[in-house]
Coordinates of C-alpha atoms in Angstrom, one line a residue:
M13 CA 19.6 24.4 -11.7
D14 CA 20.0 20.9 -13.4
D15 CA 20.0 17.7 -11.4
G16 CA 23.8 17.5 -11.2
A17 CA 24.2 21.0 -9.9
L18 CA 21.3 20.4 -7.4
M19 CA 23.1 17.4 -6.1
V20 CA 26.4 19.2 -5.6
A21 CA 24.7 22.2 -3.9
H22 CA 22.7 20.1 -1.4
R23 CA 24.7 16.9 -1.0
G24 CA 25.9 16.0 2.5
G25 CA 25.0 16.2 6.2
T26 CA 23.1 13.9 8.5
L27 CA 19.3 13.5 8.3
R28 CA 17.8 12.7 11.7
L29 CA 14.5 10.8 11.7
T30 CA 12.3 9.7 14.7
A31 CA 9.5 7.2 15.2
A32 CA 7.7 5.8 18.2
S33 CA 9.0 2.3 17.4
S34 CA 10.9 0.4 14.8
G35 CA 9.5 -1.7 12.0
G36 CA 10.9 -5.1 13.0
S37 CA 13.2 -7.2 10.8
V38 CA 15.3 -5.3 8.2
D39 CA 15.6 -8.4 6.0
P40 CA 14.0 -7.1 2.7
Q41 CA 12.3 -10.5 2.0
I42 CA 10.7 -10.4 5.5
A43 CA 10.0 -6.7 6.2
Y44 CA 6.4 -5.9 5.6
E45 CA 5.7 -2.8 7.6
Q46 CA 5.3 0.4 5.6
Q47 CA 7.9 2.0 7.8
N48 CA 10.6 -0.4 6.7
L49 CA 9.5 -0.4 3.0
Q50 CA 10.0 3.4 3.1
I51 CA 13.4 3.5 4.7
E52 CA 14.7 0.6 2.7
A53 CA 13.6 2.1 -0.7
P54 CA 17.1 3.7 -1.2
V55 CA 18.8 0.6 0.1
Y56 CA 17.4 -2.2 -2.2
D57 CA 16.3 -2.6 -5.8
G58 CA 14.3 -5.2 -7.7
L59 CA 14.1 -6.0 -11.4
M60 CA 11.3 -3.5 -11.4
A61 CA 10.5 -0.5 -9.2
F62 CA 7.8 2.1 -8.6
P63 CA 9.2 5.5 -9.6
K64 CA 11.0 7.6 -6.9
S65 CA 10.7 10.9 -8.7
G66 CA 8.0 12.4 -6.5
C67 CA 6.0 13.5 -9.6
G68 CA 4.1 12.2 -12.6
D69 CA 2.8 8.6 -12.8
A70 CA 4.4 7.1 -9.7
V71 CA 2.3 3.9 -9.6
R72 CA 3.2 2.1 -12.8
P73 CA 6.3 -0.1 -12.5
V74 CA 9.5 0.9 -14.3
P75 CA 12.7 -1.1 -15.1
D76 CA 15.2 -0.9 -12.2
L77 CA 17.9 -3.7 -12.2
A78 CA 16.3 -4.9 -15.5
D79 CA 17.8 -3.1 -18.5
G80 CA 14.4 -2.3 -20.0
M81 CA 11.0 -3.8 -20.0
P82 CA 10.8 -7.6 -20.4
E83 CA 10.0 -9.6 -23.5
I84 CA 6.7 -11.3 -22.8
R85 CA 6.1 -14.6 -24.6
D86 CA 3.7 -17.5 -24.5
G87 CA 0.5 -15.5 -24.1
G88 CA 1.9 -13.9 -20.9
R89 CA 3.3 -17.0 -19.3
T90 CA 7.0 -16.2 -20.0
Y91 CA 8.9 -13.0 -19.0
V92 CA 12.5 -12.5 -20.2
F93 CA 14.5 -9.8 -18.5
R94 CA 18.0 -8.6 -19.4
L95 CA 20.0 -7.5 -16.5
R96 CA 21.9 -4.2 -16.3
Q97 CA 25.7 -4.6 -16.3
G98 CA 28.2 -3.2 -13.9
I99 CA 26.0 -2.8 -10.8
R100 CA 27.6 -3.7 -7.5
F101 CA 26.1 -4.5 -4.1
S102 CA 27.3 -2.5 -1.1
D103 CA 29.8 -5.2 -0.2
G104 CA 31.4 -4.8 -3.7
H105 CA 29.9 -8.0 -5.1
V106 CA 29.0 -7.6 -8.8
L107 CA 25.3 -8.2 -9.5
D108 CA 24.7 -11.1 -11.8
V109 CA 21.7 -13.2 -13.0
E110 CA 22.4 -15.9 -10.3
D111 CA 21.7 -13.3 -7.6
V112 CA 18.2 -12.8 -9.1
A113 CA 17.5 -16.6 -9.3
A114 CA 18.8 -17.1 -5.8
T115 CA 16.7 -14.3 -4.4
M116 CA 13.5 -15.8 -5.9
R117 CA 14.4 -19.1 -4.2
R118 CA 15.1 -17.3 -1.0
I119 CA 11.7 -15.7 -1.0
F120 CA 10.2 -19.1 -0.5
R121 CA 12.9 -20.4 1.9
V122 CA 12.5 -17.6 4.4
N123 CA 8.7 -17.9 4.1
S124 CA 8.3 -14.3 2.8
P125 CA 4.8 -12.9 3.0
A126 CA 5.1 -12.4 -0.7
A127 CA 5.8 -16.1 -1.5
G128 CA 2.3 -17.5 -1.7
P129 CA 0.2 -14.5 -2.7
Y130 CA 2.5 -13.2 -5.4
F131 CA 4.9 -16.0 -6.6
S132 CA 3.1 -19.3 -6.3
N133 CA 2.4 -19.0 -10.0
L134 CA 6.0 -19.8 -10.8
L135 CA 6.6 -23.2 -12.3
G136 CA 8.1 -25.4 -9.5
A137 CA 6.7 -23.2 -6.7
A138 CA 4.5 -26.0 -5.2
P139 CA 7.4 -27.9 -3.4
C140 CA 8.7 -24.6 -2.1
L141 CA 5.4 -23.6 -0.6
A142 CA 5.0 -27.0 0.9
G143 CA 8.3 -26.6 2.7
Q144 CA 9.8 -29.6 1.0
G145 CA 13.6 -29.9 0.8
R146 CA 13.8 -29.5 -2.9
C147 CA 13.1 -25.8 -3.8
D148 CA 15.2 -25.0 -6.8
L149 CA 12.6 -23.3 -9.0
S150 CA 14.7 -24.5 -11.9
N151 CA 11.7 -24.7 -14.2
G152 CA 10.3 -21.3 -13.0
V153 CA 13.4 -19.1 -12.9
V154 CA 16.1 -19.7 -15.5
A155 CA 19.3 -17.6 -15.2
D156 CA 21.5 -17.5 -18.4
A157 CA 24.8 -15.9 -17.5
A158 CA 26.1 -15.9 -21.1
A159 CA 23.1 -14.0 -22.3
G160 CA 22.7 -11.9 -19.1
T161 CA 19.1 -12.8 -18.9
V162 CA 16.6 -14.1 -16.3
T163 CA 13.5 -15.9 -17.6
F164 CA 10.4 -16.4 -15.5
H165 CA 8.0 -19.2 -16.5
L166 CA 4.5 -19.0 -15.0
A167 CA 1.8 -21.6 -14.8
R168 CA -0.8 -19.1 -16.2
P169 CA -0.7 -15.5 -17.3
D170 CA -0.4 -12.9 -14.6
T171 CA -0.9 -9.3 -15.8
D172 CA 0.1 -8.0 -12.4
F173 CA 3.5 -9.8 -12.5
L174 CA 5.5 -6.6 -13.1
Y175 CA 3.8 -4.9 -10.1
K176 CA 4.7 -7.9 -8.0
L177 CA 8.4 -7.8 -9.0
A178 CA 8.4 -4.1 -8.1
F179 CA 7.0 -4.9 -4.6
P180 CA 9.9 -4.3 -2.1
Q181 CA 9.9 -7.9 -0.9
A182 CA 11.2 -8.9 -4.4
A183 CA 14.4 -6.8 -3.8
I184 CA 17.5 -8.6 -5.1
V185 CA 20.2 -9.6 -2.6
P186 CA 23.5 -11.5 -3.1
A187 CA 23.2 -15.2 -3.9
G188 CA 25.1 -16.0 -0.7
T189 CA 22.6 -14.4 1.6
P190 CA 21.5 -16.8 4.4
G191 CA 18.3 -18.6 3.8
H192 CA 16.7 -17.4 7.0
D193 CA 15.4 -14.1 8.4
T194 CA 18.6 -12.0 9.0
G195 CA 16.7 -10.0 11.6
N196 CA 18.7 -7.0 12.8
V197 CA 21.4 -7.5 10.1
A198 CA 20.6 -6.0 6.7
P199 CA 21.9 -8.0 3.7
P200 CA 23.8 -5.9 1.1
G201 CA 21.7 -4.0 -1.4
T202 CA 22.4 -2.1 -4.6
G203 CA 20.9 1.3 -3.7
P204 CA 22.6 4.5 -2.7
Y205 CA 22.6 3.6 1.0
R206 CA 23.5 0.7 3.2
I207 CA 22.2 -0.1 6.7
T208 CA 25.3 -0.2 8.9
F209 CA 23.7 -0.6 12.3
Y210 CA 20.3 -1.5 13.7
D211 CA 19.0 -1.9 17.2
P212 CA 15.2 -2.1 17.0
D213 CA 14.9 -0.7 20.5
R214 CA 17.0 2.4 19.8
V215 CA 18.4 3.4 16.4
M216 CA 19.1 2.5 12.8
R217 CA 22.0 4.1 10.9
L218 CA 22.4 4.3 7.1
E219 CA 25.5 5.4 5.2
R220 CA 26.3 5.8 1.6
N221 CA 26.9 2.7 -0.5
P222 CA 30.5 3.4 -1.9
Y223 CA 29.8 1.3 -5.0
F224 CA 26.6 3.0 -6.0
R225 CA 26.4 4.9 -9.4
V226 CA 23.1 6.1 -10.8
W227 CA 21.8 4.0 -13.6
D228 CA 18.3 5.3 -13.8
G229 CA 17.2 8.4 -11.8
L230 CA 13.6 7.5 -12.0
A231 CA 13.9 4.0 -10.6
Q232 CA 16.7 4.7 -8.1
P233 CA 18.0 8.3 -7.8
D234 CA 21.1 9.2 -5.8
G235 CA 20.5 10.5 -2.2
F236 CA 21.3 13.8 -0.7
P237 CA 22.3 13.1 2.9
D238 CA 25.6 11.5 3.7
R239 CA 24.1 9.7 6.7
I240 CA 20.6 8.9 7.9
V241 CA 20.0 8.2 11.6
Y242 CA 16.6 6.9 12.6
S243 CA 15.9 7.0 16.4
F244 CA 13.1 5.1 18.1
G245 CA 11.3 5.6 21.4
L246 CA 9.5 8.9 21.5
D247 CA 5.7 9.1 21.6
E248 CA 3.8 11.2 19.1
E249 CA 3.5 14.3 21.3
A250 CA 7.3 14.3 22.0
E251 CA 8.1 13.7 18.3
V252 CA 6.1 16.8 17.3
T253 CA 8.0 18.9 19.8
A254 CA 11.3 17.5 18.9
V255 CA 10.8 18.2 15.2
E256 CA 9.5 21.7 15.9
N257 CA 12.6 22.4 17.9
G258 CA 15.0 20.9 15.3
Q259 CA 16.2 18.0 17.4
Y260 CA 14.9 15.7 14.6
D261 CA 14.2 16.5 10.9
W262 CA 11.2 14.3 10.3
M263 CA 8.7 12.1 12.2
L264 CA 7.1 8.9 11.0
D265 CA 4.0 9.0 13.1
M266 CA 1.0 11.3 12.4
P267 CA 0.9 14.3 14.8
P268 CA -1.9 14.0 17.5
R269 CA -5.1 15.8 16.5
D270 CA -4.7 18.2 19.4
R271 CA -1.5 19.5 17.8
L272 CA -2.9 20.1 14.3
G273 CA -4.1 23.7 15.1
E274 CA -0.6 24.6 16.4
L275 CA 1.0 23.2 13.2
G276 CA -1.5 25.2 11.1
D277 CA -0.9 28.4 12.9
R278 CA 2.9 28.3 13.3
Y279 CA 4.5 25.8 11.0
V280 CA 2.7 25.9 7.7
P281 CA 5.9 26.0 5.5
R282 CA 7.1 22.9 7.3
V283 CA 3.9 20.9 6.9
H284 CA 3.5 18.8 3.8
L285 CA 0.4 16.9 2.7
S286 CA 0.2 13.9 0.3
D287 CA -2.5 11.4 -0.7
M288 CA -2.3 7.9 0.7
L289 CA -3.5 5.0 -1.4
V290 CA -5.8 3.7 1.4
V291 CA -9.6 3.6 1.5
W292 CA -11.5 3.3 4.8
Y293 CA -14.9 1.6 4.4
M294 CA -17.7 -0.4 5.9
E295 CA -17.9 -3.9 4.6
M296 CA -21.5 -5.4 4.6
N297 CA -22.0 -9.1 4.6
V298 CA -24.2 -9.8 1.5
R299 CA -25.0 -13.2 2.9
L300 CA -26.5 -12.1 6.2
A301 CA -29.6 -10.1 7.1
P302 CA -30.3 -7.3 6.7
F303 CA -27.4 -6.7 4.2
N304 CA -28.4 -9.6 2.0
V305 CA -31.0 -7.2 0.6
P306 CA -29.3 -4.9 -2.0
E307 CA -31.8 -2.1 -1.2
V308 CA -30.5 -2.0 2.4
R309 CA -26.9 -1.7 1.2
R310 CA -27.8 1.1 -1.2
A311 CA -29.7 2.8 1.5
L312 CA -26.7 3.0 3.8
N313 CA -24.6 4.3 1.0
D314 CA -27.2 7.1 0.6
A315 CA -27.4 7.8 4.3
V316 CA -23.9 7.8 5.6
D317 CA -22.6 11.4 5.9
R318 CA -19.2 11.3 4.3
H319 CA -18.6 15.0 5.0
A320 CA -18.9 14.2 8.7
M321 CA -16.5 11.3 8.3
V322 CA -14.0 13.8 6.7
L323 CA -14.4 16.1 9.7
H324 CA -13.8 13.2 12.1
E325 CA -10.5 12.6 10.3
G326 CA -9.3 16.2 10.8
G327 CA -11.1 18.0 8.0
P328 CA -10.7 18.3 4.2
A329 CA -7.0 18.9 4.3
L330 CA -6.5 15.4 5.8
A331 CA -9.2 13.3 4.1
Y332 CA -11.5 13.1 1.1
P333 CA -15.0 11.7 0.9
A334 CA -14.8 8.3 -0.8
C335 CA -17.4 7.0 -3.2
D336 CA -15.5 4.1 -4.9
M337 CA -12.9 1.5 -4.0
I338 CA -10.1 2.7 -6.3
P339 CA -8.3 5.4 -4.4
R340 CA -7.3 8.8 -5.8
G341 CA -3.7 8.6 -7.0
I342 CA -4.3 5.4 -9.2
P343 CA -5.0 6.3 -12.8
S344 CA -8.3 4.3 -13.0
H345 CA -9.8 6.3 -10.0
D346 CA -13.1 7.9 -10.9
P347 CA -14.3 10.7 -8.5
E348 CA -18.0 10.3 -9.6
C349 CA -20.5 9.2 -6.9
A350 CA -23.6 7.0 -7.4
Y351 CA -25.1 7.7 -4.0
G352 CA -26.3 10.6 -2.0
R353 CA -28.0 13.9 -3.0
G354 CA -28.4 14.4 -6.7
A355 CA -26.8 11.1 -7.6
S356 CA -27.9 7.7 -8.8
V357 CA -26.3 4.6 -10.3
A358 CA -27.5 5.6 -13.7
H359 CA -26.6 9.2 -13.3
P360 CA -23.7 9.6 -10.9
A361 CA -22.8 13.0 -9.5
P362 CA -19.4 14.5 -10.1
S363 CA -18.5 13.9 -6.5
W364 CA -20.2 13.3 -3.1
Q365 CA -22.8 16.0 -2.7
G366 CA -24.4 15.1 0.7
V367 CA -26.8 12.5 2.2
D368 CA -30.2 11.6 0.7
M369 CA -32.0 10.4 3.8
A370 CA -35.4 10.4 2.2
R371 CA -34.4 8.0 -0.5
A372 CA -32.5 5.8 2.1
R373 CA -35.6 5.6 4.3
A374 CA -37.7 4.7 1.3
L375 CA -35.3 1.9 0.3
V376 CA -35.4 0.4 3.9
A377 CA -39.2 0.6 4.0
A378 CA -39.4 -1.2 0.7
S379 CA -37.0 -3.9 2.0
G380 CA -39.1 -4.8 5.0
T381 CA -36.1 -5.1 7.2
A382 CA -36.6 -2.1 9.5
G383 CA -36.4 -3.1 13.2
Q384 CA -33.8 -5.8 12.8
D385 CA -30.8 -6.0 15.1
V386 CA -27.4 -4.9 13.6
T387 CA -24.0 -5.1 15.3
V388 CA -21.3 -2.8 13.9
V389 CA -17.9 -4.3 14.5
T390 CA -15.1 -1.7 14.5
M391 CA -11.5 -1.2 15.6
N392 CA -11.0 -0.3 19.2
T393 CA -9.1 2.9 18.2
S394 CA -10.2 6.6 18.4
M395 CA -10.8 6.6 14.6
G396 CA -12.6 3.2 14.7
R397 CA -14.9 4.1 17.6
V398 CA -15.9 7.5 16.2
L399 CA -16.7 6.2 12.7
G400 CA -18.4 3.0 14.1
Q401 CA -20.6 5.2 16.3
A402 CA -21.5 7.5 13.4
V403 CA -22.6 4.4 11.3
R404 CA -24.6 3.1 14.3
E405 CA -26.5 6.4 14.6
T406 CA -27.2 6.3 10.8
L407 CA -28.5 2.8 11.1
A408 CA -30.7 3.9 14.0
E409 CA -32.1 6.7 11.9
L410 CA -33.0 4.2 9.2
G411 CA -35.0 2.1 11.8
Y412 CA -32.6 -0.6 12.9
H413 CA -31.6 -1.6 16.5
A414 CA -27.9 -1.1 16.2
I415 CA -25.0 -1.4 18.6
V416 CA -21.2 -1.0 18.2
R417 CA -18.7 -3.7 19.1
P418 CA -15.1 -2.5 19.3
I419 CA -12.4 -5.1 18.9
T420 CA -8.6 -4.8 19.3
P421 CA -7.1 -3.7 16.0
V422 CA -4.7 -6.6 15.8
V423 CA -7.6 -9.1 16.0
E424 CA -10.3 -7.2 14.1
F425 CA -9.0 -7.5 10.6
S426 CA -8.9 -11.3 10.6
Y427 CA -12.1 -11.4 12.7
L428 CA -14.0 -9.6 9.9
Q429 CA -12.7 -12.1 7.3
N430 CA -13.9 -15.2 9.0
T431 CA -17.5 -16.1 8.1
S432 CA -17.8 -18.2 11.3
N433 CA -17.9 -15.0 13.3
A434 CA -21.1 -13.9 11.4
V435 CA -20.2 -10.3 11.2
Q436 CA -23.0 -8.2 9.6
I437 CA -21.1 -5.0 9.1
G438 CA -17.6 -4.0 10.0
F439 CA -15.2 -1.0 9.7
T440 CA -11.9 -1.6 8.0
G441 CA -9.4 -0.1 5.5
W442 CA -7.3 -1.4 2.6
Q443 CA -4.0 -0.3 1.3
A444 CA -2.8 -2.7 -1.3
D445 CA 0.8 -4.0 -1.4
Y446 CA 1.2 -2.7 -4.9
P447 CA -0.7 0.2 -6.5
A448 CA -2.8 -1.5 -9.2
P449 CA -6.6 -1.4 -9.5
G450 CA -6.8 -5.1 -9.4
A451 CA -5.0 -5.1 -6.1
F452 CA -8.1 -3.3 -4.8
L453 CA -11.1 -4.6 -6.8
H454 CA -10.0 -8.2 -7.5
T455 CA -8.6 -8.7 -4.0
L456 CA -11.6 -7.4 -2.2
F457 CA -14.5 -8.4 -4.5
A458 CA -13.6 -11.3 -6.8
C459 CA -15.3 -14.7 -6.3
D460 CA -12.0 -16.4 -5.8
S461 CA -11.1 -14.0 -3.0
F462 CA -13.9 -15.3 -0.8
H463 CA -12.9 -18.3 1.5
P464 CA -15.6 -19.3 4.0
S465 CA -14.5 -20.0 7.6
S466 CA -11.0 -18.6 6.9
D467 CA -9.1 -15.8 8.6
N468 CA -7.6 -15.1 5.1
S469 CA -10.7 -14.1 3.1
L470 CA -10.1 -10.5 2.0
N471 CA -13.5 -10.5 0.3
M472 CA -15.1 -9.8 3.6
S473 CA -18.5 -9.0 2.1
G474 CA -18.8 -12.4 0.5
F475 CA -19.6 -10.7 -2.8
C476 CA -19.4 -12.7 -6.0
D477 CA -20.6 -11.8 -9.4
P478 CA -19.1 -13.9 -12.3
A479 CA -19.9 -11.1 -14.9
I480 CA -17.9 -8.6 -12.9
D481 CA -15.1 -11.2 -12.5
R482 CA -15.0 -11.5 -16.3
L483 CA -14.9 -7.7 -16.7
M484 CA -12.0 -7.5 -14.2
D485 CA -10.1 -10.3 -16.1
D486 CA -10.6 -8.4 -19.4
A487 CA -9.3 -5.2 -17.7
A488 CA -6.2 -7.0 -16.4
A489 CA -5.5 -8.5 -19.8
A490 CA -5.6 -5.0 -21.4
Q491 CA -3.4 -3.5 -18.8
Q492 CA 0.0 -4.2 -20.4
G493 CA -0.9 -3.5 -24.0
D494 CA -3.4 -0.6 -23.7
P495 CA -3.3 1.0 -20.2
T496 CA -5.8 3.7 -21.2
R497 CA -8.4 1.2 -22.2
A498 CA -7.6 -0.9 -19.1
D499 CA -8.2 2.1 -16.9
A500 CA -11.6 2.7 -18.5
M501 CA -12.5 -1.0 -17.9
W502 CA -11.4 -0.9 -14.3
Q503 CA -13.7 2.2 -13.8
Q504 CA -16.5 0.2 -15.3
A505 CA -15.8 -2.7 -13.0
D506 CA -15.7 -0.4 -10.0
A507 CA -19.0 1.2 -11.0
A508 CA -20.6 -2.2 -11.4
I509 CA -19.4 -3.3 -7.9
M510 CA -20.7 -0.1 -6.4
A511 CA -24.1 -0.5 -8.1
Q512 CA -24.5 -3.6 -6.0
A513 CA -23.0 -1.8 -2.9
P514 CA -21.3 -4.6 -0.9
V515 CA -19.4 -1.8 0.9
V516 CA -19.8 1.8 2.0
P517 CA -16.6 3.7 1.1
L518 CA -16.1 6.4 3.7
V519 CA -12.9 8.4 3.4
Q520 CA -9.5 8.3 1.7
T521 CA -7.0 9.8 4.2
R522 CA -4.0 12.0 3.5
R523 CA -0.6 11.9 5.1
L524 CA 0.7 14.9 7.0
D525 CA 4.5 15.2 7.2
L526 CA 6.2 17.7 9.6
V527 CA 9.9 18.5 8.9
S528 CA 12.5 20.6 10.7
A529 CA 13.5 24.1 9.6
R530 CA 16.7 22.9 8.1
V531 CA 15.1 20.4 5.6
G532 CA 14.2 21.1 2.0
H533 CA 13.2 19.2 -1.2
V534 CA 10.3 17.3 0.4
L535 CA 9.1 14.9 -2.3
S536 CA 6.4 12.3 -1.8
S537 CA 5.5 9.2 -3.7
A538 CA 2.0 7.7 -3.6
Y539 CA 3.7 4.3 -2.9
Y540 CA 6.8 5.1 -0.7
M541 CA 5.3 8.3 0.9
V542 CA 8.1 10.9 1.7
L543 CA 11.2 10.0 -0.3
L544 CA 13.6 10.2 2.7
A545 CA 16.8 10.0 0.7
Q546 CA 15.6 13.0 -1.4
L547 CA 15.4 15.3 1.6
W548 CA 18.4 17.7 1.9
V549 CA 19.6 19.1 5.1
H550 CA 21.2 22.6 5.6

């Protein structure tokens, strides 16, 4: 059955979704929770997008509202996009180049989380970031209505620029959209659906955009349901029961662990697993004892039982042992492991094979650090406490006096980043805003990602190696012209970082999605997770 016949056969009905709580503002320039990025994927479009096909290479950006890839000039400092013609917003307004320019200005005016990290490189962005009255970006974003083009001028080359334009907070909205957070009122978008009602305490409703016509089925396919109703307020236990009974068709939250056996016994055809682009790891402060000694960091990588970590996460169906910091699902991921049984930095094993406690103890003995005090900071969650305790026990086996300090999850992430807190080792995870290797390696390990005494220092280990920085810069430069070569260089940078072991990668988790008996066509994207608009309902 071709795509057209498939759409005719399964189009229609109401898709019913449930979640414990809503994701906050539905303003696309403000919304940052994965929950809203997922539900807004069929509502909004950017110049670029991550593919929504549910198969193939779903992590490299493709043209969306742009009519093809941009022309790149001036050594990567100028990007020229031609806009597709004839696209309308859900209010009937015809998309034009001024909407794109106005959206870029709006990103700064509403203080979007994407403004500073991703678009401060635009010429003229400094006054916008400073909150000054004049924020016109006239030198950085040039709209040419006659040519149908939008030109971006950057202060310096940015090889991740297309990824940043595909990030959902760069979604294009009409030029007349208010310059403040619209909160519970969703601005018009260009996708197949529009948000018609939203009460963050109760429900969100989506209906078809009457002006939508498919221009590219990879960037923005049509949706199957006529309506999507997203209800809030049930806890995870109640969500599972409601989906099992057909009261809802899909639940956002992961089922509680005590229900996994039931799902495996009775609902296998309705359970769908997909990889998440997130790595959970222990960051080790390379500037504080005992982890300022490389042998100690390598010893912990040899000694931590990643198979046990996988079991803590629900078993091999729900997690993988992690040996590097580029997750499975990104093309430059390498499954080889430099630590544990049968592995070394010079001769990595094909994958994690098990602990090598003898070598780990020998490394600690050689370091002369045995007997030192170590505090393991972790999230005060079931996952954080279990994994933190497992690492504490491993440190004790290696001869350290170790204790665990759980911290509220909302606080812990920023607490780990601030050097003033003198954290020796801490448990955390990272899921990048866009699925590029640099969004993991450069963000977490580059010298310029380390900011002492700041809560915004994602390089929590304080790691800095100028030679690895140059390798990452070279990999980024190769990314647009020769992706295959760039992937190999990112793998080399990842291996070089792990040779110095500023972190202990633990697990990469998987997503479990439970659907009702009347749902079919369950497709997942590494970025958007389940493609909700692609679900059909009987």
